[in-house]
Amino acid sequence: MVTSQTGTRSVSTGIVAWCPSEAAPHRYSAISSPGPSDCREDSVDFCLEQRRLLLRDSIRDFVKKECASTFVREIDRQAEWPATLYEGLAELGYLGILFPEEYSGVGCDALDLALVAEELSCGCYALAVAYRQSIVLGGMSVALGGADDLKREVLPSVAEGKTTLTWALTERDISSDAGYITTVARPEGGGYVVNGTKMFIYGADRADHCTVIARTSGEPGDRQGITVLLVPLKGTPGISMRPLRKMGTWPVKAFELQLRDVAVPATRVLGTVDEGWSLVRGVLDLEYIASAASSVGISQRMVDDASAYVKQRVQFDTVIGKFQAVAHMVVDMLSDVELMRYMTYRAALMHAQGLPCTKEVALAKLYCSRSSERVGKNGVQVMGGYGYMAEFDMERNYRDSRREAFASGSSLELHGLVAKLMGL
């Protein structure tokens, strides 16, 4: 087991300093090298309130202390779940930031989520994926759709890091379009019996419960008849998993999840039976913001690493950053990241203000995932053969960044969604 090199969890700013005001309404009350550098210190703060700046700086401080390159590189090499890092997030209160205060949460909003996802991805992308899978996809499904008793049972334990969740929407033939899912939940004995197969379930081996999207009525292609259920994974008869080998994000394993006559109590239904699409859409809006922010964070890290490299690498008695062709590539990388950040923060702020923003969050995820690929490609090119070597972070970050082009919604699906919202 790989352990973090620092033994302390203290940060310069405690959780109380960045909590929202008690008077503020909760956004989710109902469904509707050696580590990260400081290259961003001079960038504009987008008029963020003081508490948001404190939140950003505190999570950035955690990442600097806990996510040293050697440590992150080693857990990636060993494909080991980032346990000590995840525990550290729990100890500092970051796992509960989105949950309502009455369920041991903090009551933060989508812009706060974007700040956290960006900073985590800059230091350890796999940690950000683990965070999003349990807190955003799994946890917010419960927070937005669960009955009060279920919220009290699950959310405090998730916020404390004692319980881990995951999410199961994608299927082999339908990707992430919930309208075409074939997994079925039929009523039986006061509950439901679930049958189907889900794909690309990240962290299923670690999760205690899984949010499963299933059809309870209607036909494929119909978004009516969708129901969301919270299914216990550990020790539940009828559940089996097949590990999937993948390109990157090795510490967080992915699985094919098979459900064969899995009994689920009616108390585990999230939202309304047959009307789960609105819950799925609400959770995906948050996940798209987190996805875009993760692309920003990992891309910023690749810019930082490329910039540091070209200032040190010497050829023909000159640092290569002085060569115009090389310098221009790094500038292109930076310009991509700055626009990515703007689109992400704008979408997140619209969500935090309660404005309709499905188009904006989809555009942010779409643009950021595609731009992150371009940033990584340029970063590897700038570093030449070293960019292809596993002893440098650029290789891992480029691999990992590719995940955002299809996770929780592929680029093709997002194009289709935005086109529909444009009336095309």
Coordinates of C-alpha atoms in Angstrom, one line a residue:
M1 CA 0.0 0.0 0.0
V2 CA 1.3 3.5 -0.9
T3 CA 0.9 6.1 1.8
S4 CA 1.1 9.8 1.5
Q5 CA 4.4 11.4 2.3
T6 CA 3.0 13.9 4.7
G7 CA 1.4 12.9 8.0
T8 CA -0.5 16.1 8.6
R9 CA -4.0 17.0 7.4
S10 CA -3.9 20.6 8.6
V11 CA -4.6 23.4 6.1
S12 CA -4.3 27.1 6.3
T13 CA -8.1 27.6 6.2
G14 CA -10.6 25.5 8.1
I15 CA -13.9 24.3 6.8
V16 CA -15.9 27.0 8.8
A17 CA -14.2 29.8 6.9
W18 CA -15.6 28.7 3.5
C19 CA -19.0 27.5 4.5
P20 CA -21.9 29.4 2.9
S21 CA -23.9 31.7 5.0
E22 CA -26.7 30.0 7.1
A23 CA -29.1 32.5 5.6
A24 CA -28.4 31.4 2.0
P25 CA -31.0 29.0 0.5
H26 CA -29.7 25.6 -0.4
R27 CA -29.4 25.1 -4.1
Y28 CA -30.4 21.4 -4.0
S29 CA -33.5 21.5 -1.8
A30 CA -35.6 20.0 -4.6
I31 CA -35.1 18.5 -8.1
S32 CA -35.7 21.2 -10.7
S33 CA 8.0 17.5 -11.4
P34 CA 7.3 17.8 -7.7
G35 CA 3.6 18.5 -7.4
P36 CA 1.3 21.2 -8.6
S37 CA 2.9 24.6 -9.3
D38 CA 1.8 28.1 -8.5
C39 CA 1.6 29.3 -12.1
R40 CA -2.1 30.4 -11.6
E41 CA -1.4 32.8 -8.7
D42 CA -1.6 35.9 -11.1
S43 CA -4.7 34.8 -13.0
V44 CA -8.0 36.6 -12.6
D45 CA -10.2 35.4 -9.7
F46 CA -13.5 35.9 -11.7
C47 CA -14.8 38.1 -8.9
L48 CA -15.1 35.1 -6.6
E49 CA -16.4 35.9 -3.1
Q50 CA -14.0 35.6 -0.3
R51 CA -15.4 32.3 1.0
R52 CA -14.9 30.8 -2.5
L53 CA -11.3 32.0 -2.6
L54 CA -10.8 30.5 0.8
L55 CA -12.3 27.2 -0.4
R56 CA -10.1 27.2 -3.5
D57 CA -7.0 28.0 -1.5
S58 CA -7.6 25.4 1.1
I59 CA -8.1 22.6 -1.4
R60 CA -5.1 23.8 -3.3
D61 CA -3.1 23.7 -0.1
F62 CA -4.2 20.1 0.5
V63 CA -3.2 19.1 -3.0
K64 CA 0.2 20.7 -2.6
K65 CA 0.9 18.8 0.6
E66 CA -0.6 15.4 -0.2
C67 CA -0.3 15.0 -4.0
A68 CA 3.5 15.0 -4.6
S69 CA 4.3 13.8 -8.1
T70 CA 6.3 10.8 -6.8
F71 CA 3.3 9.6 -4.7
V72 CA 0.7 10.1 -7.5
R73 CA 3.0 8.4 -10.0
E74 CA 3.4 5.4 -7.7
I75 CA -0.4 4.8 -7.0
D76 CA -0.9 5.1 -10.7
R77 CA 1.8 2.5 -11.4
Q78 CA 0.3 0.2 -8.8
A79 CA -3.3 0.9 -9.9
E80 CA -4.0 1.5 -6.2
W81 CA -7.1 3.3 -5.0
P82 CA -6.1 6.7 -3.5
A83 CA -7.2 5.7 0.0
T84 CA -5.1 8.1 2.1
L85 CA -6.0 11.0 -0.1
Y86 CA -9.7 10.2 0.0
E87 CA -9.6 9.9 3.8
G88 CA -7.9 13.2 3.9
L89 CA -10.7 14.8 2.0
A90 CA -13.2 13.3 4.5
E91 CA -11.3 14.6 7.5
L92 CA -11.3 18.1 6.1
G93 CA -15.0 18.1 5.2
Y94 CA -14.7 18.2 1.4
L95 CA -16.8 15.1 0.8
G96 CA -19.9 16.8 2.2
I97 CA -19.7 20.2 0.6
L98 CA -22.6 19.6 -1.8
F99 CA -25.0 18.0 0.7
P100 CA -27.5 19.9 2.8
E101 CA -26.4 20.9 6.3
E102 CA -29.1 18.7 8.0
Y103 CA -27.3 15.7 6.5
S104 CA -23.8 16.5 7.7
G105 CA -23.1 18.6 4.6
V106 CA -22.0 22.1 4.0
G107 CA -24.6 23.4 1.5
C108 CA -22.2 24.6 -1.2
D109 CA -23.1 25.0 -4.9
A110 CA -22.0 24.1 -8.4
L111 CA -19.3 26.8 -8.5
D112 CA -17.8 25.5 -5.3
L113 CA -17.8 22.1 -6.9
A114 CA -16.0 23.4 -9.9
L115 CA -13.3 24.9 -7.8
V116 CA -12.8 21.6 -5.9
A117 CA -12.8 19.4 -9.0
E118 CA -10.3 21.7 -10.8
E119 CA -7.8 21.7 -7.9
L120 CA -8.1 17.9 -7.3
S121 CA -7.6 17.2 -11.0
C122 CA -4.5 19.4 -11.1
G123 CA -2.9 17.4 -8.4
C124 CA -4.3 13.8 -8.8
Y125 CA -6.9 13.2 -11.5
A126 CA -7.7 9.8 -10.2
L127 CA -8.7 11.3 -6.9
A128 CA -11.0 13.7 -8.7
V129 CA -12.7 10.8 -10.5
A130 CA -13.2 8.9 -7.2
Y131 CA -14.6 12.1 -5.7
R132 CA -17.0 12.7 -8.5
Q133 CA -18.2 9.1 -8.8
S134 CA -19.2 8.9 -5.1
I135 CA -20.1 12.5 -4.2
V136 CA -21.5 14.0 -7.4
L137 CA -23.0 11.1 -9.3
G138 CA -23.9 8.8 -6.4
G139 CA -24.3 11.3 -3.5
M140 CA -26.2 13.9 -5.3
S141 CA -28.6 11.3 -6.6
V142 CA -29.5 10.6 -3.0
A143 CA -29.5 14.3 -2.0
L144 CA -31.8 15.3 -4.8
G145 CA -34.1 12.3 -4.9
G146 CA -33.9 10.3 -1.7
A147 CA -36.6 10.2 0.9
D148 CA -35.7 11.9 4.2
D149 CA -35.0 8.6 6.0
L150 CA -32.7 7.4 3.2
K151 CA -30.8 10.7 3.2
R152 CA -30.2 10.5 6.9
E153 CA -29.0 6.9 6.5
V154 CA -26.6 7.5 3.6
L155 CA -25.4 11.0 3.3
P156 CA -23.7 11.6 6.7
S157 CA -21.8 8.3 6.2
V158 CA -20.7 9.4 2.7
A159 CA -19.6 12.8 4.0
E160 CA -17.5 11.1 6.6
G161 CA -15.9 8.8 4.1
K162 CA -17.3 5.7 5.7
T163 CA -19.6 4.9 2.8
T164 CA -18.7 5.1 -0.9
L165 CA -21.2 5.3 -3.8
T166 CA -21.1 4.9 -7.6
W167 CA -23.4 5.4 -10.6
A168 CA -24.6 3.0 -13.3
L169 CA -26.3 4.6 -16.3
T170 CA -24.2 3.5 -19.4
E171 CA -25.0 0.3 -21.2
R172 CA -23.2 -1.6 -23.9
D173 CA -25.3 -0.5 -26.8
I174 CA -26.8 2.9 -25.7
S175 CA -23.9 4.8 -24.0
S176 CA -25.4 7.4 -21.6
D177 CA -28.8 8.2 -23.1
A178 CA -31.2 7.1 -20.4
G179 CA -34.1 7.0 -22.8
Y180 CA -32.7 3.8 -24.5
I181 CA -31.6 1.8 -21.5
T182 CA -32.6 -1.9 -21.4
T183 CA -32.0 -2.6 -17.7
V184 CA -35.4 -3.4 -16.3
A185 CA -36.9 -3.0 -12.8
R186 CA -40.2 -4.9 -12.4
P187 CA -42.4 -4.5 -9.4
E188 CA -42.5 -7.5 -7.1
G189 CA -43.3 -8.1 -3.5
G190 CA -43.5 -4.4 -2.5
G191 CA -40.2 -3.6 -4.1
Y192 CA -38.4 -4.2 -7.5
V193 CA -36.4 -6.9 -9.2
V194 CA -33.7 -5.5 -11.4
N195 CA -32.2 -7.2 -14.5
G196 CA -29.6 -5.8 -16.8
T197 CA -26.0 -5.0 -17.5
K198 CA -24.2 -1.7 -17.0
M199 CA -20.9 -0.7 -18.4
F200 CA -17.9 1.4 -17.3
I201 CA -18.9 1.6 -13.6
Y202 CA -15.9 3.3 -11.9
G203 CA -15.1 2.4 -8.4
A204 CA -17.6 -0.4 -8.2
D205 CA -15.2 -2.6 -6.3
R206 CA -15.0 0.0 -3.5
A207 CA -18.6 1.1 -3.5
D208 CA -21.2 0.2 -0.9
H209 CA -24.2 1.3 -3.0
C210 CA -24.8 2.0 -6.7
T211 CA -27.3 4.4 -8.2
V212 CA -28.9 2.3 -11.0
I213 CA -31.0 3.8 -13.7
A214 CA -33.6 1.3 -14.9
R215 CA -36.8 1.2 -16.9
T216 CA -40.0 0.5 -15.0
S217 CA -42.4 1.2 -17.9
G218 CA -42.6 2.3 -21.5
E219 CA -40.5 1.4 -24.5
P220 CA -36.8 2.1 -25.4
G221 CA -36.5 5.7 -26.6
D222 CA -39.1 7.0 -24.2
R223 CA -37.8 9.0 -21.3
Q224 CA -40.9 8.4 -19.4
G225 CA -40.8 5.2 -17.5
I226 CA -37.3 5.7 -16.1
T227 CA -36.7 5.0 -12.4
V228 CA -33.6 5.5 -10.3
L229 CA -32.8 3.1 -7.5
L230 CA -30.1 2.9 -4.9
V231 CA -28.8 -0.7 -5.0
P232 CA -26.6 -2.2 -2.3
L233 CA -23.6 -3.8 -3.9
K234 CA -21.8 -5.7 -1.1
G235 CA -23.2 -9.1 -0.4
T236 CA -26.3 -8.6 -2.6
P237 CA -27.4 -11.8 -4.4
G238 CA -27.5 -11.5 -8.2
I239 CA -24.7 -8.9 -8.6
S240 CA -21.5 -9.7 -10.4
M241 CA -18.7 -7.6 -11.8
R242 CA -16.2 -8.0 -14.6
P243 CA -13.1 -5.8 -14.5
L244 CA -12.3 -3.8 -17.6
R245 CA -8.8 -2.8 -18.7
K246 CA -8.5 0.8 -19.7
M247 CA -6.2 3.4 -21.1
G248 CA -5.8 5.6 -18.0
T249 CA -7.1 6.5 -14.5
W250 CA -5.7 3.2 -13.3
P251 CA -6.2 3.8 -9.5
V252 CA -9.9 3.9 -10.0
K253 CA -10.9 0.6 -11.6
A254 CA -13.9 0.3 -14.0
F255 CA -16.3 -2.7 -14.3
E256 CA -19.1 -4.2 -16.2
L257 CA -21.9 -4.6 -13.7
Q258 CA -24.4 -7.5 -14.1
L259 CA -27.6 -7.5 -12.2
R260 CA -29.6 -10.8 -12.3
D261 CA -32.9 -10.8 -10.3
V262 CA -31.5 -8.3 -7.8
A263 CA -34.2 -7.4 -5.2
V264 CA -34.4 -3.8 -4.3
P265 CA -36.8 -2.4 -1.6
A266 CA -39.2 0.3 -2.6
T267 CA -37.6 2.5 0.0
R268 CA -34.5 2.6 -2.2
V269 CA -36.3 4.4 -5.0
L270 CA -34.8 7.9 -5.7
G271 CA -37.2 10.5 -7.0
T272 CA -40.5 9.4 -8.5
V273 CA -41.2 6.0 -10.1
D274 CA -41.4 6.4 -13.9
E275 CA -40.2 10.0 -13.7
G276 CA -36.5 9.5 -13.0
W277 CA -35.3 11.3 -16.0
S278 CA -35.5 14.7 -14.3
L279 CA -33.3 13.4 -11.5
V280 CA -30.8 12.0 -14.0
R281 CA -30.7 15.3 -15.8
G282 CA -30.2 17.2 -12.6
V283 CA -27.3 15.0 -11.5
L284 CA -25.7 15.0 -15.0
D285 CA -25.8 18.8 -15.1
L286 CA -23.6 18.8 -11.9
E287 CA -21.4 16.1 -13.3
Y288 CA -20.9 18.0 -16.6
I289 CA -19.7 21.0 -14.5
A290 CA -17.3 18.7 -12.5
S291 CA -16.1 17.1 -15.8
A292 CA -15.3 20.4 -17.4
A293 CA -13.6 21.6 -14.2
S294 CA -11.5 18.4 -14.1
S295 CA -10.4 19.0 -17.7
V296 CA -9.4 22.5 -16.7
G297 CA -7.4 21.3 -13.7
I298 CA -5.5 18.5 -15.5
S299 CA -4.9 20.8 -18.5
Q300 CA -3.5 23.5 -16.2
R301 CA -1.1 20.9 -14.8
M302 CA 0.1 20.0 -18.3
V303 CA 0.6 23.7 -19.1
D304 CA 2.6 24.1 -15.9
D305 CA 4.7 21.1 -16.6
A306 CA 5.4 22.0 -20.2
S307 CA 6.3 25.6 -19.3
A308 CA 8.7 24.4 -16.6
Y309 CA 10.3 21.9 -19.0
V310 CA 10.9 24.4 -21.9
K311 CA 12.5 26.8 -19.4
Q312 CA 15.1 24.1 -18.4
R313 CA 15.7 21.9 -21.5
V314 CA 18.7 23.1 -23.4
Q315 CA 19.4 22.4 -27.1
F316 CA 22.1 24.2 -29.2
D317 CA 23.2 26.1 -26.1
T318 CA 19.7 27.6 -25.7
V319 CA 16.7 26.8 -23.6
I320 CA 14.1 25.5 -26.0
G321 CA 11.5 27.9 -24.7
K322 CA 13.4 30.6 -26.6
F323 CA 12.6 28.9 -29.9
Q324 CA 9.5 30.5 -31.4
A325 CA 7.8 27.3 -32.5
V326 CA 8.1 25.8 -29.0
A327 CA 7.0 28.9 -27.2
H328 CA 4.0 29.3 -29.5
M329 CA 2.8 25.7 -28.7
V330 CA 2.9 26.5 -25.0
V331 CA 1.0 29.7 -25.5
D332 CA -1.6 27.8 -27.4
M333 CA -1.9 25.4 -24.5
L334 CA -2.4 28.3 -22.1
S335 CA -5.0 30.1 -24.2
D336 CA -7.0 26.8 -24.4
V337 CA -7.0 26.5 -20.6
E338 CA -8.0 30.1 -20.0
L339 CA -11.0 29.8 -22.3
M340 CA -11.9 26.4 -20.7
R341 CA -11.9 28.0 -17.3
Y342 CA -14.1 30.8 -18.3
M343 CA -16.7 28.5 -19.9
T344 CA -16.7 26.2 -16.9
Y345 CA -17.0 29.0 -14.3
R346 CA -19.8 30.7 -16.3
A347 CA -21.8 27.5 -16.5
A348 CA -21.2 26.7 -12.8
L349 CA -22.3 30.2 -11.8
M350 CA -25.5 30.0 -13.8
H351 CA -26.3 26.7 -12.1
A352 CA -25.5 28.2 -8.7
Q353 CA -27.9 31.1 -9.4
G354 CA -30.7 28.7 -10.3
L355 CA -30.7 29.7 -14.0
P356 CA -31.5 27.2 -16.8
C357 CA -28.1 26.0 -17.9
T358 CA -28.3 22.6 -19.5
K359 CA -27.0 24.0 -22.8
E360 CA -24.1 25.9 -21.1
V361 CA -23.0 23.0 -18.9
A362 CA -23.1 20.6 -21.9
L363 CA -21.0 23.1 -24.0
A364 CA -18.5 23.5 -21.2
K365 CA -18.0 19.7 -20.9
L366 CA -17.8 19.3 -24.7
Y367 CA -15.4 22.1 -25.3
C368 CA -13.2 21.4 -22.3
S369 CA -12.8 17.7 -23.0
R370 CA -11.8 18.4 -26.6
S371 CA -9.5 21.2 -25.7
S372 CA -7.9 19.1 -23.0
E373 CA -6.9 16.5 -25.6
R374 CA -5.3 19.3 -27.6
V375 CA -3.4 20.6 -24.6
G376 CA -2.1 17.2 -23.8
K377 CA -1.1 16.5 -27.4
N378 CA 0.9 19.7 -27.5
G379 CA 2.4 19.0 -24.1
V380 CA 3.7 15.6 -25.2
Q381 CA 5.0 17.2 -28.4
V382 CA 6.8 20.0 -26.6
M383 CA 8.6 17.5 -24.3
G384 CA 9.5 15.2 -27.2
G385 CA 10.5 11.7 -26.2
Y386 CA 10.3 12.6 -22.5
G387 CA 6.6 13.4 -22.8
Y388 CA 6.1 9.8 -23.8
M389 CA 7.9 8.4 -20.8
A390 CA 6.1 7.2 -17.7
E391 CA 8.6 8.8 -15.4
F392 CA 7.2 12.2 -16.4
D393 CA 3.7 13.3 -15.4
M394 CA 2.8 14.5 -18.9
E395 CA 2.4 10.9 -20.1
R396 CA -0.1 10.0 -17.3
N397 CA -2.0 13.2 -17.5
Y398 CA -2.5 12.9 -21.3
R399 CA -3.8 9.4 -20.9
D400 CA -6.1 10.3 -18.0
S401 CA -7.4 13.5 -19.7
R402 CA -8.9 11.4 -22.6
R403 CA -11.5 10.0 -20.2
E404 CA -13.5 13.2 -20.2
A405 CA -14.4 12.9 -23.9
F406 CA -16.8 10.1 -23.2
A407 CA -17.4 9.7 -19.4
S408 CA -21.1 10.4 -18.4
G409 CA -21.8 11.5 -22.0
S410 CA -19.7 11.4 -25.1
S411 CA -18.8 14.3 -27.3
L412 CA -21.3 13.0 -30.0
E413 CA -24.1 12.9 -27.4
L414 CA -23.3 16.4 -26.2
H415 CA -23.3 17.7 -29.8
G416 CA -26.8 16.2 -30.2
L417 CA -28.0 17.6 -26.9
V418 CA -26.9 21.1 -27.6
A419 CA -28.2 20.9 -31.2
K420 CA -31.6 19.9 -29.8
L421 CA -31.6 22.8 -27.3
M422 CA -30.7 25.1 -30.1
G423 CA -33.8 23.9 -32.0
L424 CA -31.8 22.2 -34.7

